Tab-separated table of C-alpha atoms in Angstrom:
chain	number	residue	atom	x	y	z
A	1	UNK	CA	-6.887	-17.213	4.266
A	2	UNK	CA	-4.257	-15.108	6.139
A	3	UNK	CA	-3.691	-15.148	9.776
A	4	UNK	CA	-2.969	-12.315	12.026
A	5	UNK	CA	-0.124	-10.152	10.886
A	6	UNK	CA	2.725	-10.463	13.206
A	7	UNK	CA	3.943	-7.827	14.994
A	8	UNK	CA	6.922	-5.454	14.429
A	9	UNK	CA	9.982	-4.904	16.997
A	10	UNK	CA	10.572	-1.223	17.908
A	11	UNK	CA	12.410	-0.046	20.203
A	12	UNK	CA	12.069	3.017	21.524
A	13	UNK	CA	16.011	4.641	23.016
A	14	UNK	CA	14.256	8.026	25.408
A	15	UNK	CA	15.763	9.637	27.739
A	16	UNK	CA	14.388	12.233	30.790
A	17	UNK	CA	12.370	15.003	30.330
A	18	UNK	CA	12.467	14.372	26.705
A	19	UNK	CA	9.026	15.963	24.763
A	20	UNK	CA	10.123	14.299	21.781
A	21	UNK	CA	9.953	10.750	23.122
A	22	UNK	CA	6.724	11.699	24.949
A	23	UNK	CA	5.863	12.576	21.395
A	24	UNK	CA	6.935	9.649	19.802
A	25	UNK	CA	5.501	7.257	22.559
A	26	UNK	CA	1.807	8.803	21.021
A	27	UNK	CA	2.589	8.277	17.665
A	28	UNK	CA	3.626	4.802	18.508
A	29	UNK	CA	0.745	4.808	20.488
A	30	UNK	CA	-1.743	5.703	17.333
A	31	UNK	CA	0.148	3.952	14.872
A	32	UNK	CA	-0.056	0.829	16.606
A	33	UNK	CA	-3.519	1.010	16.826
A	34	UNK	CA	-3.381	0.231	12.996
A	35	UNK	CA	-0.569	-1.826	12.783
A	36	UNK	CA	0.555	-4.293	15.090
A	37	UNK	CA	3.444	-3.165	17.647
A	38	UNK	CA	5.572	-4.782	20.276
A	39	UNK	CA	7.399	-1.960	21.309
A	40	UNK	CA	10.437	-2.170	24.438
A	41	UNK	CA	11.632	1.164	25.899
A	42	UNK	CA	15.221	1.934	26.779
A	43	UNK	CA	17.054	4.590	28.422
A	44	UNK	CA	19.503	5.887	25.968
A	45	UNK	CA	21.725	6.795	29.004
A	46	UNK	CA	21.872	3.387	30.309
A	47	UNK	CA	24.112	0.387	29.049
A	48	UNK	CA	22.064	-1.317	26.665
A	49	UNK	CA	20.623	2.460	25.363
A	50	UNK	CA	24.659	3.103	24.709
A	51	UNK	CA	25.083	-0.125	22.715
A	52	UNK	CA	21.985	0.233	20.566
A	53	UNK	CA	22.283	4.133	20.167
A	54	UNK	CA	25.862	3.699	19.166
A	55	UNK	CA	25.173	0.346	16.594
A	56	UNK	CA	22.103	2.400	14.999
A	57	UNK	CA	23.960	5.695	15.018
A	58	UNK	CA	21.488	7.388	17.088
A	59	UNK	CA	22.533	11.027	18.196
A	60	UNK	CA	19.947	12.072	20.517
A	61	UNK	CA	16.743	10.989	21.511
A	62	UNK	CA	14.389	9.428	21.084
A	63	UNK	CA	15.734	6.961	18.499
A	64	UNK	CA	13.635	4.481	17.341
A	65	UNK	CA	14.236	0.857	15.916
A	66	UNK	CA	12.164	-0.780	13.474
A	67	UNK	CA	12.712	-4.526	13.455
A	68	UNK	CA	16.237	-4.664	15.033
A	69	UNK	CA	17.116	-2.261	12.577
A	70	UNK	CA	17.683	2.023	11.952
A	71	UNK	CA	14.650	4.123	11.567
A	72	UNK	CA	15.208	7.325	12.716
A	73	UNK	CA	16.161	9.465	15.785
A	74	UNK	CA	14.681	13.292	16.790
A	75	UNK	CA	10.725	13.434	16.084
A	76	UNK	CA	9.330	10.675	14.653
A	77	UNK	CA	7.207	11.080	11.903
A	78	UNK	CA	3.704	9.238	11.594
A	79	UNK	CA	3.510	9.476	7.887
A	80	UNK	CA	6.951	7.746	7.727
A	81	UNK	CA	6.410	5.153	9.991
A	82	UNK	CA	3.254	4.391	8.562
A	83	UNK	CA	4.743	4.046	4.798
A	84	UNK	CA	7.995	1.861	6.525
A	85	UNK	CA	5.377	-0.711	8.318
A	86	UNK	CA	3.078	-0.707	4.752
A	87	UNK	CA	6.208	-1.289	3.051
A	88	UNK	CA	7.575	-3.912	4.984
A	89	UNK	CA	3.762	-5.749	5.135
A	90	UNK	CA	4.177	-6.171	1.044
A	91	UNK	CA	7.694	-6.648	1.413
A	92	UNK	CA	9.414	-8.253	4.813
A	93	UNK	CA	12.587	-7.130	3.342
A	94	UNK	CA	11.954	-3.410	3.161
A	95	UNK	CA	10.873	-2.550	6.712
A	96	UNK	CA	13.908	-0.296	7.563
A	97	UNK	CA	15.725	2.582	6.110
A	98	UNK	CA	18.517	4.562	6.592
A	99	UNK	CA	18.695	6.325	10.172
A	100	UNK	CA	17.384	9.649	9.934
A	101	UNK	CA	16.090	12.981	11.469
A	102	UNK	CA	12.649	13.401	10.703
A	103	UNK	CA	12.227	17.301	9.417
């Protein structure tokens, strides 16, 4: 018998009058629905948004972190995020990939 699955990190780096971090705030939104989610939101312009932005290699907003780690930056992608949190559910090890813009 398994217990609850625990939940991933992500961190969400937005910024002001962004429509792509309103947009990835619903898919995070719906996805987490299906996966458990403990998502923190930071201001890419502030301090901490600098650090994390700069350490992840995010170049404009929103960037999202998946577990501490890279996932992408500019819209996020359901589909993607979806595979990365089925992926890491089989395989802990495998929850993040390589920073990128979702096309």
């Amino acid at each position: 018998m398994t217990g609850p699955r625990p939940a991933h990190r992500v961190t969400l780096l937005t910024q002001a009058d962004c429509s792509l971090c309103e947009h990835a705030k619903q898919v995070l939104a719906t996805v987490g629905k299906d996966h458990p989610l403990e998502v923190t939101e930071t201001d890419l312009t502030s301090d901490e948004g600098q650090r994390l932005g700069a350490a992840a290699g995010v170049l404009f907003a929103p960037g999202v972190l998946l577990d501490g780690k890279p996932f992408s930056y500019g819209r996020l992608s359901e589909r993607r995020l979806r595979r990365a949190l089925r992926a890491a559910t089989d395989s802990p090890s495998t929850a993040s990939a390589t920073p990128s813009q979702a096309s």
